Structure formats: structure tokens, C-alpha cells
Amino acid sequence: MSTEVIAVVVVGLLAGWVADSVLKAGGYGVAGDLGLGLGGGILAAILVQAAGIGIDAGWFAMGLVALVGATVVIGAQRRFWSREVSL
């Protein structure tokens, strides 16, 4: 397994954990937020690789890509698909 893949997985999971710890309202719990962070990080890395931008970018660059992807997915979930009921 390459260091880029490890960076994407670690950063995605870390972003999910931080989101669960900091943003208490509207999440899906620890496991759900970890999954969203991991999924967002992987999705962003795949999109960047498909665009040809991230080829041999290094672990730090792919970690930043994963952080942005995880943040976008978790933010979108909190904004549009919150578990809280608003009246």
C-alpha cells in the first residue's frame, strides 16, 4: 500500500473523528462520521486522480485532498441531511 493511500485513509478517518467531537448536532455518531470522512476523502482522491492532477503528488498533497473531500462531505451532510427535526 502506498503512502498516498495511507494518508487518504488516515486523514479521512481523522476528519470524521474531529467532526464528531467538535460538531455534536446533526451527525450520525462516531461510526457514521468516520464513514462519511473516509468516504469523502476517498472520493476526493479518486476524483483528483481521475483528473490527472494527483498522479505522484505525494502523501502530503493527497492528505490535503482527502481533508478537503472529507470536510465537504461532512459539511454537506450536516447542512442538507441532518438527523435533527426542525419545525
N, CA, C and O of each residue as an XYZ file, in Angstrom:
348
protein
N       0.843     -1.174      0.000
C       0.000      0.000      0.000
C       0.893      1.244      0.000
O       1.856      1.331      0.762
N       0.563      2.184     -0.852
C       1.401      3.378     -0.978
C       1.121      4.371      0.152
O       0.089      4.307      0.820
N       2.048      5.264      0.339
C       1.889      6.269      1.395
C       0.741      7.227      1.091
O       0.127      7.768      2.011
N       0.447      7.442     -0.190
C      -0.666      8.309     -0.555
C      -1.989      7.717     -0.100
O      -2.844      8.432      0.422
N      -2.163      6.415     -0.294
C      -3.396      5.740      0.117
C      -3.525      5.765      1.632
O      -4.610      6.009      2.161
N      -2.438      5.518      2.321
C      -2.455      5.559      3.788
C      -2.825      6.960      4.270
O      -3.609      7.105      5.208
N      -2.269      7.986      3.639
C      -2.575      9.368      4.017
C      -4.051      9.680      3.816
O      -4.668     10.330      4.661
N      -4.622      9.225      2.708
C      -6.037      9.477      2.426
C      -6.913      8.811      3.488
O      -7.849      9.428      3.996
N      -6.617      7.573      3.819
C      -7.414      6.840      4.801
C      -7.284      7.477      6.189
O      -8.289      7.710      6.861
N      -6.074      7.752      6.609
C      -5.854      8.324      7.945
C      -6.494      9.701      8.064
O      -7.160      9.985      9.059
N      -6.306     10.554      7.074
C      -6.864     11.905      7.130
C      -8.386     11.864      7.059
O      -9.051     12.626      7.760
N      -8.946     11.000      6.237
C     -10.402     10.870      6.163
C     -11.005     10.432      7.492
O     -12.005     10.991      7.942
N     -10.392      9.430      8.118
C     -10.871      8.972      9.421
C     -10.687     10.049     10.491
O     -11.559     10.245     11.338
N      -9.569     10.732     10.448
C      -9.305     11.797     11.423
C     -10.313     12.942     11.270
O     -10.777     13.491     12.269
N     -10.648     13.299     10.051
C     -11.633     14.357      9.821
C     -13.006     13.943     10.342
O     -13.728     14.764     10.908
N     -13.366     12.690     10.158
C     -14.634     12.202     10.691
C     -14.663     12.224     12.202
O     -15.677     12.583     12.799
N     -13.563     11.845     12.827
C     -13.484     11.839     14.287
C     -13.554     13.260     14.845
O     -14.247     13.512     15.831
N     -12.834     14.186     14.211
C     -12.860     15.571     14.657
C     -14.264     16.157     14.481
O     -14.749     16.876     15.355
N     -14.911     15.855     13.366
C     -16.266     16.358     13.143
C     -17.217     15.838     14.213
O     -18.068     16.585     14.696
N     -17.086     14.577     14.586
C     -17.942     14.021     15.624
C     -17.658     14.663     16.975
O     -18.578     14.895     17.759
N     -16.406     14.946     17.248
C     -16.032     15.526     18.538
C     -16.432     16.993     18.650
O     -16.887     17.432     19.706
N     -16.270     17.746     17.583
C     -16.495     19.185     17.624
C     -17.949     19.531     17.327
O     -18.551     20.342     18.030
N     -18.505     18.931     16.307
C     -19.867     19.248     15.877
C     -20.826     18.191     16.414
O     -21.044     17.165     15.771
N     -21.379     18.431     17.553
C     -22.237     17.435     18.193
C     -23.589     17.288     17.501
O     -24.113     16.176     17.434
N     -24.161     18.348     16.995
C     -25.508     18.309     16.445
C     -25.516     17.869     14.988
O     -24.664     18.283     14.201
N     -26.477     17.032     14.635
C     -26.731     16.690     13.244
C     -25.926     15.559     12.661
O     -26.061     15.276     11.471
N     -25.103     14.903     13.435
C     -24.273     13.832     12.897
C     -24.916     12.465     13.025
O     -26.046     12.338     13.496
N     -24.200     11.467     12.610
C     -24.666     10.085     12.673
C     -23.900      9.279     13.704
O     -23.879      8.051     13.623
N     -23.277      9.922     14.661
C     -22.495      9.217     15.661
C     -21.066      9.020     15.187
O     -20.705      9.411     14.077
N     -20.266      8.415     16.035
C     -18.849      8.245     15.718
C     -18.660      7.410     14.457
O     -17.929      7.808     13.551
N     -19.314      6.261     14.398
C     -19.134      5.373     13.243
C     -19.616      6.026     11.954
O     -18.964      5.904     10.916
N     -20.745      6.714     12.009
C     -21.268      7.373     10.821
C     -20.380      8.499     10.339
O     -20.145      8.646      9.139
N     -19.879      9.305     11.284
C     -18.994     10.405     10.906
C     -17.649      9.895     10.407
O     -17.065     10.478      9.493
N     -17.151      8.809     11.002
C     -15.916      8.203     10.481
C     -16.122      7.716      9.056
O     -15.256      7.901      8.200
N     -17.264      7.095      8.802
C     -17.572      6.616      7.456
C     -17.703      7.743      6.453
O     -17.211      7.645      5.329
N     -18.376      8.829      6.865
C     -18.503      9.984      5.974
C     -17.141     10.607      5.678
O     -16.857     10.969      4.536
N     -16.302     10.731      6.703
C     -14.969     11.295      6.499
C     -14.126     10.436      5.588
O     -13.458     10.939      4.684
N     -14.160      9.134      5.828
C     -13.396      8.210      4.992
C     -13.916      8.216      3.556
O     -13.137      8.267      2.604
N     -15.228      8.164      3.413
C     -15.815      8.185      2.069
C     -15.514      9.458      1.307
O     -15.204      9.417      0.116
N     -15.607     10.598      1.995
C     -15.304     11.872      1.354
C     -13.850     11.988      0.952
O     -13.531     12.509     -0.117
N     -12.961     11.499      1.816
C     -11.534     11.525      1.495
C     -11.201     10.653      0.298
O     -10.442     11.054     -0.584
N     -11.771      9.462      0.272
C     -11.520      8.544     -0.842
C     -12.123      9.087     -2.134
O     -11.493      9.027     -3.190
N     -13.341      9.615     -2.051
C     -13.988     10.175     -3.241
C     -13.181     11.330     -3.826
O     -12.998     11.410     -5.040
N     -12.705     12.216     -2.972
C     -11.895     13.339     -3.458
C     -10.597     12.854     -4.089
O     -10.177     13.374     -5.122
N      -9.961     11.861     -3.475
C      -8.716     11.326     -4.036
C      -8.956     10.674     -5.391
O      -8.144     10.816     -6.305
N     -10.067      9.960     -5.522
C     -10.394      9.327     -6.804
C     -10.645     10.383     -7.875
O     -10.172     10.252     -9.004
N     -11.390     11.431     -7.520
C     -11.674     12.487     -8.499
C     -10.409     13.209     -8.940
O     -10.249     13.514    -10.122
N      -9.516     13.483     -8.005
C      -8.260     14.151     -8.343
C      -7.393     13.248     -9.209
O      -6.788     13.710    -10.176
N      -7.329     11.979     -8.874
C      -6.552     11.029     -9.682
C      -7.144     10.904    -11.091
O      -6.405     10.849    -12.074
N      -8.480     10.860    -11.187
C      -9.134     10.748    -12.496
C      -8.880     11.980    -13.356
O      -8.804     11.884    -14.581
N      -8.749     13.131    -12.714
C      -8.454     14.363    -13.456
C      -6.991     14.443    -13.862
O      -6.607     15.323    -14.634
N      -6.171     13.533    -13.349
C      -4.766     13.504    -13.695
C      -3.916     14.478    -12.903
O      -2.745     14.688    -13.220
N      -4.498     15.072    -11.876
C      -3.783     16.081    -11.102
C      -2.907     15.450    -10.035
O      -1.781     15.897     -9.814
N      -3.405     14.424     -9.375
C      -2.724     13.885     -8.206
C      -1.752     12.758     -8.469
O      -1.272     12.136     -7.521
N      -1.447     12.476     -9.706
C      -0.525     11.389    -10.011
C       0.840     11.732     -9.430
O       1.431     12.751     -9.788
N       1.335     10.901     -8.553
C       2.619     11.086     -7.876
C       2.716     12.433     -7.160
O       3.761     13.083     -7.182
N       1.631     12.837     -6.534
C       1.610     14.126     -5.841
C       2.293     14.051     -4.488
O       2.748     15.070     -3.968
N       2.370     12.880     -3.920
C       2.964     12.733     -2.603
C       1.909     12.589     -1.526
O       0.738     12.908     -1.729
N       2.347     12.105     -0.379
C       1.397     11.813      0.691
C       0.803     13.070      1.297
O      -0.362     13.057      1.697
N       1.562     14.160      1.380
C       1.046     15.383      1.972
C      -0.055     15.995      1.102
O      -1.095     16.411      1.612
N       0.176     16.047     -0.196
C      -0.821     16.609     -1.113
C      -2.089     15.776     -1.121
O      -3.189     16.328     -1.124
N      -1.955     14.464     -1.124
C      -3.138     13.610     -1.106
C      -3.853     13.688      0.235
O      -5.072     13.534      0.297
N      -3.112     13.922      1.300
C      -3.736     14.141      2.598
C      -4.581     15.406      2.607
O      -5.675     15.424      3.172
N      -4.075     16.461      1.981
C      -4.847     17.700      1.869
C      -6.094     17.507      1.011
O      -7.159     18.035      1.332
N      -5.964     16.759     -0.066
C      -7.118     16.452     -0.912
C      -8.161     15.689     -0.101
O      -9.352     15.988     -0.181
N      -7.719     14.716      0.671
C      -8.636     13.932      1.495
C      -9.308     14.807      2.546
O     -10.495     14.635      2.823
N      -8.570     15.737      3.130
C      -9.141     16.634      4.128
C     -10.245     17.499      3.516
O     -11.308     17.674      4.112
N      -9.988     18.029      2.343
C     -10.998     18.849      1.672
C     -12.228     18.005      1.333
O     -13.358     18.436      1.560
N     -12.012     16.822      0.800
C     -13.132     15.950      0.448
C     -13.953     15.542      1.651
O     -15.182     15.574      1.605
N     -13.288     15.159      2.728
C     -13.995     14.765      3.941
C     -14.776     15.935      4.520
O     -15.907     15.768      4.976
N     -14.176     17.116      4.503
C     -14.838     18.300      5.033
C     -16.082     18.645      4.223
O     -17.116     18.998      4.789
N     -15.985     18.544      2.909
C     -17.125     18.851      2.046
C     -18.263     17.859      2.287
O     -19.419     18.265      2.407
N     -17.952     16.580      2.357
C     -18.997     15.573      2.543
C     -19.651     15.710      3.918
O     -20.876     15.656      4.025
N     -18.856     15.884      4.959
C     -19.417     16.032      6.305
C     -20.213     17.331      6.410
O     -21.281     17.354      7.023
N     -19.706     18.405      5.820
C     -20.435     19.672      5.822
C     -21.758     19.571      5.080
O     -22.766     20.107      5.539
N     -21.767     18.895      3.945
C     -22.999     18.714      3.180
C     -24.000     17.874      3.959
O     -25.196     18.166      3.955
N     -23.522     16.845      4.619
C     -24.417     16.018      5.431
C     -25.021     16.842      6.547
O     -26.224     16.761      6.797
N     -24.206     17.631      7.219
C     -24.714     18.448      8.330
C     -25.703     19.507      7.827
O     -26.665     19.843      8.518
N     -25.461     20.021      6.639
C     -26.299     21.093      6.104
C     -27.604     20.576      5.516
O     -28.663     21.157      5.756
N     -27.541     19.489      4.748
C     -28.705     19.054      3.975
C     -29.404     17.815      4.520
O     -30.610     17.662      4.326
N     -28.679     16.928      5.196
C     -29.276     15.679      5.648
C     -29.117     15.485      7.151
O     -28.755     14.404      7.616
N     -29.389     16.528      7.889
C     -29.256     16.472      9.331
C     -30.297     15.535      9.926
O     -31.412     15.437      9.413
N     -29.946     14.861     10.984
C     -30.870     13.950     11.650
C     -31.823     14.683     12.569
O     -32.792     14.093     13.046
N     -31.573     15.952     12.827
C     -32.439     16.723     13.697
C     -33.714     17.116     12.949
O     -33.679     17.382     11.748
N     -34.814     17.149     13.654
C     -36.080     17.537     13.074
C     -36.316     19.006     13.391
O     -36.316     19.399     14.558
N     -36.514     19.813     12.367
C     -36.765     21.223     12.591
C     -38.235     21.509     12.281
O     -38.772     21.049     11.273
N     -38.861     22.262     13.148
C     -40.276     22.590     12.966
C     -40.454     24.029     12.577
O     -41.583     24.480     12.383
